[in-house]
Short mmCIF file of C-alpha atoms in Angstrom, two decimals:
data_model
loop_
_atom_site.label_atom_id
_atom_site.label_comp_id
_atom_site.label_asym_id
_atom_site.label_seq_id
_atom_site.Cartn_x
_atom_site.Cartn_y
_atom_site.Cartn_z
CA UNK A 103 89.80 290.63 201.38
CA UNK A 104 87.35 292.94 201.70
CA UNK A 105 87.66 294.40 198.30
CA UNK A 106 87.20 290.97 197.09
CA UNK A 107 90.71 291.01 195.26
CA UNK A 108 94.38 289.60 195.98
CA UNK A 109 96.16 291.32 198.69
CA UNK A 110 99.82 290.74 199.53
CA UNK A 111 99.37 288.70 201.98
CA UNK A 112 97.12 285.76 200.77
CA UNK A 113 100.15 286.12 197.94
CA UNK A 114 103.00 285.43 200.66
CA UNK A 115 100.83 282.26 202.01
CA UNK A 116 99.83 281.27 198.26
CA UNK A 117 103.36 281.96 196.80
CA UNK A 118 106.26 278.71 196.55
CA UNK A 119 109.72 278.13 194.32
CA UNK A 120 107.36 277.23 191.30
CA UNK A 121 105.54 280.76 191.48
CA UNK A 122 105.69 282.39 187.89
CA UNK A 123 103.25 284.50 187.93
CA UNK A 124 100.21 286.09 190.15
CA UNK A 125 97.39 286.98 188.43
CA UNK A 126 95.62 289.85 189.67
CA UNK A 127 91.87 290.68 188.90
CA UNK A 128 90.19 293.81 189.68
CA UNK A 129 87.12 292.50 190.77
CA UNK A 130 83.85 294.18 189.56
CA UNK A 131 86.59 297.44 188.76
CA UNK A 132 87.62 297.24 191.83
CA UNK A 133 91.27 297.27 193.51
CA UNK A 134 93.33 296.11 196.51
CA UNK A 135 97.05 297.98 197.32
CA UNK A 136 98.47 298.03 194.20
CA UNK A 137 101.27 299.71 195.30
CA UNK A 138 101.85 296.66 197.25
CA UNK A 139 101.03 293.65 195.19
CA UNK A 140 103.65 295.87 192.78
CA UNK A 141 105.80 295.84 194.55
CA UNK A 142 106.02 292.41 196.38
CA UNK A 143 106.06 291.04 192.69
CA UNK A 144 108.85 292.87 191.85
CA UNK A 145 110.78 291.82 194.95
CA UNK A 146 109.96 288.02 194.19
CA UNK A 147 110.96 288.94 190.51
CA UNK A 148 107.46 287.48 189.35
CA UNK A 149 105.43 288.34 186.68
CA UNK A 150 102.40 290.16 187.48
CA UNK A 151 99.48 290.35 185.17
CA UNK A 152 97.10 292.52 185.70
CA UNK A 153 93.60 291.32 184.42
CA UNK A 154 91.53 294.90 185.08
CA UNK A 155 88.97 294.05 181.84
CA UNK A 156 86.39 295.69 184.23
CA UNK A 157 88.92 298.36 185.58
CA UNK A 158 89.23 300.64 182.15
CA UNK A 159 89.20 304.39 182.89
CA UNK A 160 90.00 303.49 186.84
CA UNK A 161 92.69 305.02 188.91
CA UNK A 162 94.26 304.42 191.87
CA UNK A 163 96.32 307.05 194.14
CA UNK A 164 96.06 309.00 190.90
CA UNK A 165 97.62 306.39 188.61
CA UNK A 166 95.75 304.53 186.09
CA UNK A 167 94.81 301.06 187.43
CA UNK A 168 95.72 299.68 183.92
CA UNK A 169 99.67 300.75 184.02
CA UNK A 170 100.43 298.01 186.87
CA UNK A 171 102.01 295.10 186.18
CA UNK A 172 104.18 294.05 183.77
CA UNK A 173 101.35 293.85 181.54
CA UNK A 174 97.89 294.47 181.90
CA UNK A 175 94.55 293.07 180.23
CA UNK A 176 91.37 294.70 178.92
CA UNK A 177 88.35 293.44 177.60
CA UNK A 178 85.45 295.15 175.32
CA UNK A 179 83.07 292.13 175.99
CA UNK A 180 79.08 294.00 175.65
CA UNK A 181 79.17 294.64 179.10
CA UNK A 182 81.91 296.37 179.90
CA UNK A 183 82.93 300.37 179.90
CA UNK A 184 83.79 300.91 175.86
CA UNK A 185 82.73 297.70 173.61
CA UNK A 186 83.91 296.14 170.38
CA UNK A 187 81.13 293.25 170.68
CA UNK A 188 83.83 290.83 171.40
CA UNK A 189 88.29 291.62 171.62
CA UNK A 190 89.93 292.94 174.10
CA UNK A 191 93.51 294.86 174.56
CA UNK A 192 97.10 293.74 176.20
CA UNK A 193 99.18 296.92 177.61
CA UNK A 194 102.70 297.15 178.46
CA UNK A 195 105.59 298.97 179.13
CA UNK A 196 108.23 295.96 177.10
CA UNK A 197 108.42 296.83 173.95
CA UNK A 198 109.99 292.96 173.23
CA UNK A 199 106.83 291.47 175.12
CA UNK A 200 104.52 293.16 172.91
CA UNK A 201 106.51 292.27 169.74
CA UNK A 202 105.99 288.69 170.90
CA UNK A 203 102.61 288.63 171.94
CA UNK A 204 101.87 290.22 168.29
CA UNK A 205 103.20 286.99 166.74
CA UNK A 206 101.53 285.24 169.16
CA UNK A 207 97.58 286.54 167.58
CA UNK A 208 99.03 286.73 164.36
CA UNK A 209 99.49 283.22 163.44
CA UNK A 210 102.74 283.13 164.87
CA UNK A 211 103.99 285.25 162.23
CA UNK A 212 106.11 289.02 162.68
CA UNK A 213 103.62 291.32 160.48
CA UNK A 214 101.12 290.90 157.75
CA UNK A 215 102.04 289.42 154.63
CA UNK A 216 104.65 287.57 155.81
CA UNK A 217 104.18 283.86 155.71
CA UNK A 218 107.05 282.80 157.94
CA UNK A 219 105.54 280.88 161.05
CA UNK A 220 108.18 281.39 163.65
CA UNK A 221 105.59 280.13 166.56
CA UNK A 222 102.83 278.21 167.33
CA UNK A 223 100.27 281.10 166.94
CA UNK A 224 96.68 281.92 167.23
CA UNK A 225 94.52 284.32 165.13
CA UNK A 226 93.41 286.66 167.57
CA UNK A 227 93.31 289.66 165.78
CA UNK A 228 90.68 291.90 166.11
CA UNK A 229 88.88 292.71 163.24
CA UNK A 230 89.08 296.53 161.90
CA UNK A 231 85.40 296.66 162.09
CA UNK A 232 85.33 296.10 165.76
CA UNK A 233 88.37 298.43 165.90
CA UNK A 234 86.26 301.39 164.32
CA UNK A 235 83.84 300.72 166.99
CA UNK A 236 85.67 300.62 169.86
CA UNK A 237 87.55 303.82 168.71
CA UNK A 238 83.88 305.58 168.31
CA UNK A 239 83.43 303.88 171.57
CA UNK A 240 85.95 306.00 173.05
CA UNK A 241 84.32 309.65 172.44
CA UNK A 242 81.59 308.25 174.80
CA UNK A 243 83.64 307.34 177.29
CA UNK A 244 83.41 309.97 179.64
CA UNK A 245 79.74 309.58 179.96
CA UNK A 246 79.85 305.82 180.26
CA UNK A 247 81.55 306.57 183.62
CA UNK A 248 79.87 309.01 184.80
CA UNK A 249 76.43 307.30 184.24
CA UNK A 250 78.20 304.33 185.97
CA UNK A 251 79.21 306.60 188.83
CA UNK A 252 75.24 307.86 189.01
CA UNK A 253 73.69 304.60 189.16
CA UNK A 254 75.84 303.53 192.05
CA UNK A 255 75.12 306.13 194.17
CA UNK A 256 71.11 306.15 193.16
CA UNK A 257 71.30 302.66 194.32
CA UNK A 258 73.67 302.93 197.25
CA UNK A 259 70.58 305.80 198.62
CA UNK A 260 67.13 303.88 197.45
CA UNK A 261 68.69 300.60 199.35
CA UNK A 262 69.61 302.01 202.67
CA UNK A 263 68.04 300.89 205.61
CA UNK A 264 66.86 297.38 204.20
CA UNK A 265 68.64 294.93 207.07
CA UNK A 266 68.90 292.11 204.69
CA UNK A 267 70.74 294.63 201.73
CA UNK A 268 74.49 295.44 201.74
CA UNK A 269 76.03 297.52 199.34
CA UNK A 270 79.73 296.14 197.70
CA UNK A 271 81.72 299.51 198.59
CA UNK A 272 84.56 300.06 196.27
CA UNK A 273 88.19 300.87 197.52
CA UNK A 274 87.96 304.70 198.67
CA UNK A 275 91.86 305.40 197.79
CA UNK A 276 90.74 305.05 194.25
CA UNK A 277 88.63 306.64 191.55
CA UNK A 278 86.78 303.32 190.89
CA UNK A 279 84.62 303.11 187.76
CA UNK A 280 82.01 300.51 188.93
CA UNK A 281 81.62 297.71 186.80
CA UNK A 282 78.58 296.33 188.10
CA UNK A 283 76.22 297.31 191.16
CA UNK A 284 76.97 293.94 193.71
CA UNK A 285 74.88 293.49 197.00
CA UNK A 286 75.14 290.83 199.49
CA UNK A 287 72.04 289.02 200.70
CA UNK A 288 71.53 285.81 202.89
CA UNK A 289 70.53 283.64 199.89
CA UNK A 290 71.24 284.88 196.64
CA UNK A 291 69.80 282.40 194.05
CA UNK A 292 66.00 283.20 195.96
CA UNK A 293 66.65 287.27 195.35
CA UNK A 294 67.67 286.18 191.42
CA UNK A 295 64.55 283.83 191.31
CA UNK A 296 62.37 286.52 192.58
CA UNK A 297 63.47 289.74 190.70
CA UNK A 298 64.18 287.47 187.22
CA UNK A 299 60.40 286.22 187.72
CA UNK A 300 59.76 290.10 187.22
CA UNK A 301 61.60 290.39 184.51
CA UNK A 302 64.93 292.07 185.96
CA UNK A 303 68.03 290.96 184.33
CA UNK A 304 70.16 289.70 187.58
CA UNK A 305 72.88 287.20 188.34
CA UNK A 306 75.00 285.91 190.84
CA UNK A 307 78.40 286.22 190.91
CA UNK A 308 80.97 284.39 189.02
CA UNK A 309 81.11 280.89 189.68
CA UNK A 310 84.32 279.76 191.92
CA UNK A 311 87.22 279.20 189.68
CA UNK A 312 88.06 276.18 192.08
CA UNK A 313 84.35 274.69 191.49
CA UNK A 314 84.90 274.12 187.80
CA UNK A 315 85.00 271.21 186.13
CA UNK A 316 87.88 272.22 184.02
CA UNK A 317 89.57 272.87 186.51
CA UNK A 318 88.89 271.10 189.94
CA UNK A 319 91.40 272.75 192.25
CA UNK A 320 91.78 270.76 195.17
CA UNK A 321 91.48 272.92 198.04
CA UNK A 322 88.79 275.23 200.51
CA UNK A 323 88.07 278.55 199.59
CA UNK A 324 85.43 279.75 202.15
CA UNK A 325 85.43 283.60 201.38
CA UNK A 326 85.36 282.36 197.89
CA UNK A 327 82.43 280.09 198.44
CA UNK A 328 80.09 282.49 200.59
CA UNK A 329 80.50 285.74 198.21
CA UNK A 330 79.07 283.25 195.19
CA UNK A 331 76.25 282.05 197.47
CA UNK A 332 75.32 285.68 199.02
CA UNK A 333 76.31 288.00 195.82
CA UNK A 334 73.89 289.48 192.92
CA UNK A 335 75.23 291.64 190.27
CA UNK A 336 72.08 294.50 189.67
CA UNK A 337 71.90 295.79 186.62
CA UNK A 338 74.22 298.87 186.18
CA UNK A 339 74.50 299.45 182.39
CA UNK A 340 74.73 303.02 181.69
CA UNK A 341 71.37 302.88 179.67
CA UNK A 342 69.57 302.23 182.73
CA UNK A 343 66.66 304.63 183.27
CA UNK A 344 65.95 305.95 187.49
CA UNK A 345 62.62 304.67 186.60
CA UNK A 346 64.24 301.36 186.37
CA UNK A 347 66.00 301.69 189.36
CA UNK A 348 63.67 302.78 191.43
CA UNK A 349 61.82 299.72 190.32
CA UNK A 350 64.31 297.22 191.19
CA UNK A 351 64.72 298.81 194.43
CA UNK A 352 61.52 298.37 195.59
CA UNK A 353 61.17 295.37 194.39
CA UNK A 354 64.21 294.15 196.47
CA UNK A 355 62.48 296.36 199.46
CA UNK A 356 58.91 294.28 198.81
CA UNK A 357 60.92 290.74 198.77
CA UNK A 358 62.45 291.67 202.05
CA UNK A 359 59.65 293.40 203.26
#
C-alpha cells in the first residue's frame, strides 16, 4: 500500500478460520481506509486493534483516528506528539474490556489496595509523575502539531527537484499529524552514513517484523523489504530550528549532487 499501512485487501488474502485479530498500525501517523478495515473487521466479527502510538491528535474524514477499533493504542515514548518519558494509553468504547485490561497492569488485581490476585497480571501502571507530565504535556499540544505540520512542508519545498529524493506523502482524506519526515532514496544506509558522519540524527526505517530473530516469520515480504532498504526517517521533532533544516537539506542536495 501506498500509505505503507494495512488495507482491506492484503487483510482478505492474509485472513483464515484462526484469524482473531488484525492489528492495524498507522504508520509514521499515517492511515489507510479506515472506514474500510472497520468495517471488514466487523463483518468477520474480528477484533481490531488499532496501534496509532504515532497517530495522537490525527483525524480521518473528520473522526479521530484513535476512536477505530475496538480498542486503540497510544504511546508517549520521547519521540512522539505529547511524552511521559516512557507509558502509553489503551482507549475504548467497552467499558468490561477496560475493567479487564485494568487488572491486567495492576497485578491482576480489581483496584488498589486490594490484594486479591484474580489474574496473572503485570505492573504496568504508569507512575503519577509521568502522569503530571503528560497532562502538562497536553496544554502544548496544539503547537506540537502545528510545528510538526511546518517542518513537513519546509522540507517537502527545500527537497523538490532532487531526482534521487521522494517525499512519504501522507493520506490526503485525513488531517495527518506527521510523525516523522520519511524520504525514499536508492540506498538508504549510504544517505544515514553520510548525513550521521555530519552529525544529523537519521535512521532507517523500522526493521521488518518478519526479519527478527524473535520472530522469524516464514514468508516474502517484498514491499516490506524495499521500504527498509530505501527509507530514512529525517529529523522532525518540533524543536527543530529552519536553520537546521535548511542544513540537512542541502546536505542531502550536496550528497546527491
Amino acid at each position: 500500500s501506498a500509505t505503507m499501512c494495512l488495507t482491506k485487501q492484503t487483510i482478505k488474502k492474509a485472513i483464515t478460520k484462526k484469524t482473531k485479530a488484525i492489528l492495524y498500525v498507522c504508520a509514521y501517523g499515517n492511515v489507510s481506509d479506515l472506514d474500510a478495515m472497520a468495517s471488514y473487521a466487523k463483518s468477520q466479527k474480528i477484533f481490531l486493534i488499532n496501534d496509532c502510538a504515532p497517530a495522537l491528535f490525527g483525524s480521518y474524514k473528520n473522526r479521530p483516528i484513535a476512536s477505530y477499533g475496538d480498542f486503540s493504542v497510544l504511546s508517549f515514548f520521547a519521540d512522539k506528539t505529547i511524552t511521559t518519558g516512557e507509558g502509553g494509553m489503551l482507549l475504548s468504547n467497552n467499558i468490561a474490556l477496560i475493567n479487564k485490561v485494568n487488572m491486567y497492569k495492576h497485578d491482576g488485581r480489581r483496584e488498589r489496595g486490594v490484594d486479591v490476585i484474580e489474574y496473572k497480571g503485570y505492573n504496568f501502571r504508569i507512575t503519577e509523575l509521568q502522569a503530571a507530565v503528560g497532562v502538562a504535556q497536553l496544554k502544548k499540544a496544539a503547537y506540537f502539531v502545528k510545528r510538526k505540520k511546518e517542518i513537513l512542508r519546509s522540507y517537502s519545498k527545500k527537497l523538490s527537484g532532487i531526482n534521487s529524493v521522494r517525499l512519504f506523502t501522507f493520506n490526503s482524506d485525513g488531517a495527518i499529524v506527521p510523525h516523522r519526515v520519511v524520504i525514499f532514496v536508492p540506498s538508504a544506509k549510504h544517505l544515514i552514513a553520510y548525513l550521521a558522519s555530519l552529525g544529523i540524527g537519521v535512521r532507517n526505517m523500522f526493521m521488518p517484523m518478519h526479519s527478527m530473530p524473535a520472530y522469524d516469520t516464514k514468508g516474502d515480504f517484498p514491499n516490506t523489504q524495499e521500504i527498509f532498504k530505501t527509507g530514512v526517517c529525517l529529523p522532525s521533532a518540533p524543536s527543530l530550528t529552519d536553520k537546521n533544516i535548511e542544513f540537512i537539506c542541502q546536505s542531502i542536495k550536496k550528497f546527491y549532487a
